[in-house]
XYZ file of C-alpha atoms in Angstrom:
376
model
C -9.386 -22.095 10.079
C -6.421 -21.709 7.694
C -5.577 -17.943 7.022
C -7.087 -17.544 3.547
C -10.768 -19.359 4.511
C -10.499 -17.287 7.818
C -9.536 -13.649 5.864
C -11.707 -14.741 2.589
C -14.638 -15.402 5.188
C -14.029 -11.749 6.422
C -13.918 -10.031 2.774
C -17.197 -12.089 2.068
C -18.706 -10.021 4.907
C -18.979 -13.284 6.960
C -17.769 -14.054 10.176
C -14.586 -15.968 10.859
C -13.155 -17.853 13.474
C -10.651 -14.488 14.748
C -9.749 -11.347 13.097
C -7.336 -11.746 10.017
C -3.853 -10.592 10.590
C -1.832 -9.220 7.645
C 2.077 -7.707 7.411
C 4.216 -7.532 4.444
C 1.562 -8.462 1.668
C 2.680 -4.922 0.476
C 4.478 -1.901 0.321
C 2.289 -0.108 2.253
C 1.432 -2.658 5.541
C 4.908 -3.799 5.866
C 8.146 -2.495 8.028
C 10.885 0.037 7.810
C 14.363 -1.356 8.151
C 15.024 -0.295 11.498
C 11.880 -1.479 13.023
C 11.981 -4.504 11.391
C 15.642 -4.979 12.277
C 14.953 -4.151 15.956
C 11.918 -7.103 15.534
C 14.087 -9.527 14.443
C 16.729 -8.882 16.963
C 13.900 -8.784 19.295
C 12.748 -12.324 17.940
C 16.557 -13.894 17.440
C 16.339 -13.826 13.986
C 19.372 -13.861 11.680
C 18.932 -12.572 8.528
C 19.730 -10.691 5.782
C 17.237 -7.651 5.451
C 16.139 -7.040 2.109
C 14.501 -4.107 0.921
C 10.873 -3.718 -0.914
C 11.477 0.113 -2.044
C 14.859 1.545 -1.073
C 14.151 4.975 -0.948
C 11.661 4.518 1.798
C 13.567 2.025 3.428
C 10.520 -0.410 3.455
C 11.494 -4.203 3.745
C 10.115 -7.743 2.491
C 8.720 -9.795 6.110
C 10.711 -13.110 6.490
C 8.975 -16.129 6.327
C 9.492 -16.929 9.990
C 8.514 -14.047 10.950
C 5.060 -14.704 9.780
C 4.890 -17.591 11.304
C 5.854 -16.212 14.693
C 2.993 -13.385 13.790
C 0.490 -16.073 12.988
C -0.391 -13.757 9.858
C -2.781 -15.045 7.654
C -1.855 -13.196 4.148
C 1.431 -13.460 2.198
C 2.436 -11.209 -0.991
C 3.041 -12.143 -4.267
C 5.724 -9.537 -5.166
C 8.097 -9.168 -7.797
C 11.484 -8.564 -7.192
C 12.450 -4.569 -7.439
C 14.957 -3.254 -9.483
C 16.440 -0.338 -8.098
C 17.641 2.050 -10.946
C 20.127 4.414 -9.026
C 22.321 6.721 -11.264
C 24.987 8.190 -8.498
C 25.321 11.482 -7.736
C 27.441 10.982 -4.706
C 26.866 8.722 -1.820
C 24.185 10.195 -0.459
C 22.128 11.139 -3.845
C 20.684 9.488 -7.382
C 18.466 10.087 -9.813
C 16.052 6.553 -10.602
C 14.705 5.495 -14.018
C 12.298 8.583 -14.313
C 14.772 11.224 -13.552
C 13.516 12.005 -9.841
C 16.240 13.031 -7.656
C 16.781 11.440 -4.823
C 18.720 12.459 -1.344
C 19.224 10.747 1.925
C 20.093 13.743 4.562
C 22.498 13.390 7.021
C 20.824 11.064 10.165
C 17.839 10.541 8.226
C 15.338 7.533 8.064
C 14.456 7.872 4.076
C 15.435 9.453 0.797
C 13.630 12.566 0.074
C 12.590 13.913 -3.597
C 14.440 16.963 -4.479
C 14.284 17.353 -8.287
C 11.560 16.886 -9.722
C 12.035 16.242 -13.949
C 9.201 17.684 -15.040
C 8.708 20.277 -13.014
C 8.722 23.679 -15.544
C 8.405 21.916 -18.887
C 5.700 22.742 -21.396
C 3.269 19.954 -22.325
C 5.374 19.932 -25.485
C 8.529 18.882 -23.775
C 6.166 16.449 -21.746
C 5.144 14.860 -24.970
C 9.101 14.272 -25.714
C 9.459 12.845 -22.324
C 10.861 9.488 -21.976
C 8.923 7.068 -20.069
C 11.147 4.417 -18.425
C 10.514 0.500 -20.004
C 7.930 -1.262 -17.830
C 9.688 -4.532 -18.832
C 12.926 -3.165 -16.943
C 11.247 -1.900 -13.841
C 10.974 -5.714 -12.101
C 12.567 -8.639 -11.939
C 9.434 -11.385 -12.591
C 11.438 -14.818 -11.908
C 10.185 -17.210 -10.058
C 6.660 -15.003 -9.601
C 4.249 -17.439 -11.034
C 5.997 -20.819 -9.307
C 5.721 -18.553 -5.976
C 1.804 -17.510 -6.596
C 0.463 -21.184 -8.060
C 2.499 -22.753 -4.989
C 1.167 -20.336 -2.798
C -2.363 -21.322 -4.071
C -2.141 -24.653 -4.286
C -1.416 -25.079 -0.429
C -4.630 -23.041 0.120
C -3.142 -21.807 3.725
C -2.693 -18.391 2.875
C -4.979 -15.043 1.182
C -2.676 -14.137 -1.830
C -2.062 -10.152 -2.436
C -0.542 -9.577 -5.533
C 1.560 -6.128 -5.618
C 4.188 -5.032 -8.082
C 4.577 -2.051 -6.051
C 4.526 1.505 -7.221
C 1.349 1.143 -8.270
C -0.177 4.755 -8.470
C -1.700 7.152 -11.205
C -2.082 10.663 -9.738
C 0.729 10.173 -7.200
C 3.577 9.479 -9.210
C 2.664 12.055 -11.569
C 3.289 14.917 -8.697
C 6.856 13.047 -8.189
C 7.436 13.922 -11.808
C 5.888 17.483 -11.769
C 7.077 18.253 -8.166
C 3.419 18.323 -5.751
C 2.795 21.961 -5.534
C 3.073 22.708 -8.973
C 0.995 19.521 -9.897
C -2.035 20.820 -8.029
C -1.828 24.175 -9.680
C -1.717 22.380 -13.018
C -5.017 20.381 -12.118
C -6.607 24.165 -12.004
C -4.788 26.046 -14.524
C -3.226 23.607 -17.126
C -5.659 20.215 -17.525
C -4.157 19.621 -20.610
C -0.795 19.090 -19.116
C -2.778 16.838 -16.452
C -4.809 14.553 -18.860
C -1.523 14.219 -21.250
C 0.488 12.925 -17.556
C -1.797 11.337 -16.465
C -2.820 9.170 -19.868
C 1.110 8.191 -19.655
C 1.355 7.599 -15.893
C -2.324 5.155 -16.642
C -0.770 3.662 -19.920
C 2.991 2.842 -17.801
C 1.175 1.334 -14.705
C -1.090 -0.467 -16.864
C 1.438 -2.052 -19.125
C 3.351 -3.299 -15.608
C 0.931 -4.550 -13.620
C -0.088 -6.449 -17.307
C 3.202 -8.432 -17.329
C 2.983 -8.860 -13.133
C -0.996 -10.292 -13.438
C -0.145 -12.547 -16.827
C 2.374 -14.043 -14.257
C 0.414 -13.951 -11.108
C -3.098 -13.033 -11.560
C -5.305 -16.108 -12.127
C -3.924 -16.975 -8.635
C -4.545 -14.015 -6.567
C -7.167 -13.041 -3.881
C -6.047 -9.589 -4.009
C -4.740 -7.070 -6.173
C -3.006 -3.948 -4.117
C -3.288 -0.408 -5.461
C -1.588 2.767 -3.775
C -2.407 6.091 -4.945
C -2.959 8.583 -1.907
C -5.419 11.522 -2.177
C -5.849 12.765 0.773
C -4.199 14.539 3.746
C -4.582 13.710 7.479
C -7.116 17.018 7.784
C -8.477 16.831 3.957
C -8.929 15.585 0.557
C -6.222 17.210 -1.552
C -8.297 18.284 -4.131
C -12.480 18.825 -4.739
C -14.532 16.153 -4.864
C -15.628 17.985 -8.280
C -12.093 17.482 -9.698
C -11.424 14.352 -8.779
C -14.719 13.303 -10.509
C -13.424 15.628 -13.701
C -9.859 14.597 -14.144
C -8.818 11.581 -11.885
C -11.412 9.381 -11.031
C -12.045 8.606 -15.165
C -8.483 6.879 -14.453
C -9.010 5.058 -11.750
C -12.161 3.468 -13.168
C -10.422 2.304 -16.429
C -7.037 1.466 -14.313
C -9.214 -0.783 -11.590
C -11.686 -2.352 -14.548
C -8.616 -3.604 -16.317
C -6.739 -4.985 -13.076
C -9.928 -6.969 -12.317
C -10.062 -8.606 -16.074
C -6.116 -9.367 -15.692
C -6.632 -11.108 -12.162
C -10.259 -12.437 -12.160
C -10.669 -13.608 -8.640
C -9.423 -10.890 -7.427
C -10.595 -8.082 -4.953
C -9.231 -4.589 -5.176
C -7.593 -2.946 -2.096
C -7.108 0.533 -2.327
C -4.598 2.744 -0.301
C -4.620 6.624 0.557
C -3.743 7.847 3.303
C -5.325 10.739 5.345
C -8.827 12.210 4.974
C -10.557 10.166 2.610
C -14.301 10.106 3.783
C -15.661 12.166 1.475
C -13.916 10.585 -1.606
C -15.127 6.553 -0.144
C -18.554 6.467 -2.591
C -16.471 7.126 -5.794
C -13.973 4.453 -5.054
C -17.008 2.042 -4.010
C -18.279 3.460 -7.437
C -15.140 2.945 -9.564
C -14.319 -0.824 -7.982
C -13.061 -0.683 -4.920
C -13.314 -3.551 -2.485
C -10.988 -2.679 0.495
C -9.751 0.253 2.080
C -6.399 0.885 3.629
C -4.851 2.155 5.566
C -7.844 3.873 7.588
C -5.902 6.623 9.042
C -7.441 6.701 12.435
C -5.176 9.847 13.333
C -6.925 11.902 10.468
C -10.082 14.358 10.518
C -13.086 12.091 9.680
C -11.656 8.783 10.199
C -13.771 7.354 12.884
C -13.563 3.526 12.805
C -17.532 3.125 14.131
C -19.088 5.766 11.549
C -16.902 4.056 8.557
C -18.302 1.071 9.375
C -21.907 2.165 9.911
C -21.549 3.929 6.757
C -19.799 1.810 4.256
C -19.405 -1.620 5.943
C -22.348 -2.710 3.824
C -20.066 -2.281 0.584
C -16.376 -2.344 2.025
C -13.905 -4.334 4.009
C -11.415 -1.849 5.540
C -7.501 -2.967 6.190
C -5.713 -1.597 8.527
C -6.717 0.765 11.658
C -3.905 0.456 13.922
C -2.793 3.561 14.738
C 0.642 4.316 14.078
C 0.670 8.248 14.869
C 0.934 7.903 18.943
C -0.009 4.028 19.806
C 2.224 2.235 18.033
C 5.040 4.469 18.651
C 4.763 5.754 22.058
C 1.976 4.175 23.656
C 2.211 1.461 26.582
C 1.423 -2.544 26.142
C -2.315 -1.678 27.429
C -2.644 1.075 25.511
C -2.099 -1.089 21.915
C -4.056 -3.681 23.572
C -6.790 -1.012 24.148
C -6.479 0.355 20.464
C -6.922 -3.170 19.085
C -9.595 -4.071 20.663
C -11.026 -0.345 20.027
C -10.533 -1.190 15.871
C -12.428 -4.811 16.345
C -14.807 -3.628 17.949
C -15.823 -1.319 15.780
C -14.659 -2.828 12.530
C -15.251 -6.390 12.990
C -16.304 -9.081 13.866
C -16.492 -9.572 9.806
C -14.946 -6.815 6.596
C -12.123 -6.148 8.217
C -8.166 -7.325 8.318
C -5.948 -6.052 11.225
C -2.763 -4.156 10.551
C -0.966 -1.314 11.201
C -2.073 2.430 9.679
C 0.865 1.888 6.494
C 4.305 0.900 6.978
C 5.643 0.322 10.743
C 7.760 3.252 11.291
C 11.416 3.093 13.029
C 10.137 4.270 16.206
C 7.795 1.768 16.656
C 9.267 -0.737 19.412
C 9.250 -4.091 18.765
C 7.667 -4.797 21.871
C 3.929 -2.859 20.509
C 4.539 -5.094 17.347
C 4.417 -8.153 19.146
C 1.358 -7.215 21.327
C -0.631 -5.648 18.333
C -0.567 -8.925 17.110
C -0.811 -10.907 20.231
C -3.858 -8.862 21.554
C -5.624 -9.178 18.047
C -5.769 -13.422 18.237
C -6.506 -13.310 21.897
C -9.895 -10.552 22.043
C -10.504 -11.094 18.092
C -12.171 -14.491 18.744
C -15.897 -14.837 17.325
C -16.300 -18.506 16.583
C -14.997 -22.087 17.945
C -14.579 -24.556 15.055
């Protein structure tokens, strides 16, 4: 099978040939620069890295890379703009006033202003949103997404990246006083989170006119959870949020009408999985395996029925610090109990630099080798 009748077979809740493979379709399955680096070396690759978001040091996947991989989904991406306004070499503020520092030694740039964070909703109403228009660079999108289809080898995911509603408003509000706001202030929440919806909306609109009648899958990241709980009551989420995701994932799904939804959050998320089902969602990532109701079999059991899940590879201790058997144990651990069909194989998010390249390599290698279910 070609990778998008083989991963398309999956999402249909069918059986394929193997278990799909996906890396670098988005921001949140792909590679940190030193890992990837370290893979490429690993692979005697030559190339120029380039970077997907720069303040977490994620990367796009080379071409021959995914070839090497065997991986059977490719992203449709634009290409980022990164707004940096200099504070010194080490520090900027981007295009929504978020400030930005890389410590010394360290692996990503960590928020440390936040712009909203002790304004009245007054001043929020004179806030400036940044232009959605200026955010991405869209050449060259739609030739790359009707090419892309038109060879039929590949399961398209379309992701502008930065794609969240409730997230990115707690990067604007700082996170702590956010979720105090969601109790005390829901005025302040509904008028953020109405601007974060109508911002997100108005990009991904310009991304999908450009790529969406070609896509198998539209990528959303907006993470609710922690690795031991939700981050907020079900109740609340129901209240405040989850009116935004349903409007947010309606109008993705009329902008890119073959298109399935896949949803990130990382952590805990069990008890929030029947409102997404409810609200549109198709796929689940990143299945945090390392986090407090998580289990692979009893997701499956539960909610295979209605979702595919994406991801599953744990990146906590396997990846990282396990041996060759034990990744080959964890992947055939995931297949087993999220396969044989609803379910595409990659690492728990983004492969962090302490992954060796080694683990990479056999994650992948073990997954085409015990993920076999039919000869054609």
């Amino acid at each position: 099978m070609l990778g998008r009748e083989r991963a398309l077979m999956s999402l249909n809740h069918q059986v394929p040939d193997r278990i799909p493979l996906d890396l670098g379709s988005t921001n949140c399955t792909t590679m940190t620069k030193v890992a990837y680096d370290n893979l490429k070396k690993y692979l005697g690759i030559e190339r120029e890295t380039r970077f997907m978001m720069e303040n977490f040091q994620i990367v796009f996947i080379d071409e021959e890379v995914l070839q090497i991989l065997e991986i059977d989904t490719r992203g449709v991406h634009p290409r980022p703009v990164f707004f940096k306004n200099m504070v010194d070499d080490r520090t900027y503020f981007n295009e929504f006033g978020i400030k930005y520092h890389m410590p010394e030694e360290g692996l990503y740039y960590d928020m440390v202003e936040h712009p909203l964070a002790g304004k009245s909703i007054e001043e929020l109403k004179d806030y400036e949103w940044p232009d959605p228009a200026r955010t991405m660079d869209l050449s060259g999108v739609r030739e790359r997404a009707k090419n892309l289809k038109e060879s039929n080898k590949y399961l398209l995911v379309g992701d502008m990246i930065d794609t969240g509603i409730f997230e990115p408003c707690w990067y604007l509000r700082g996170f702590e006083n956010f979720l105090v706001d969601l109790l005390t202030d829901q005025d302040f929440v509904t008028t953020l989170l109405e601007g974060m919806y109508n911002y997100q909306l108005k990009r991904y609109s310009l991304f999908l006119q450009e790529a969406g009648e070609f896509l198998d899958v539209v990528f959303v990241g907006d993470d609710l959870a922690t690795a031991e709980s939700v981050i907020m009551s079900p109740k609340t989420y129901r209240d405040i949020i989850k009116p935004y995701h349903k409007e947010y994932f309606k109008n993705l799904k009329k902008l890119a009408p073959h298109a399935r939804l896949l949803y990130h959050s990382c952590g805990s998320i069990f008890s929030f999985i029947p409102d997404l089902i409810e609200v549109g969602v198709d796929i689940l990532n990143p299945v945090q395996v390392s986090a407090q109701n998580m289990d692979t079999k009893v997701l499956k059991e539960k909610f295979g029925g209605e979702l595919s899940f994406w991801g599953a590879i744990d990146t906590t201790r396997v990846l990282p610090r396990g041996t060759k058997k034990e990744v080959k144990e964890e992947v055939r651990k995931r297949i087993d109990d999220l396969g044989p069909e609803g379910y595409i194989l990659t690492s728990v998010h983004d492969i962090q630099p302490d992954v060796p390249p080694e683990n990479v390599i056999t994650m992948f290698e073990e997954a085409r080798n015990y993920g076999v279910f039919l000869s054609h």
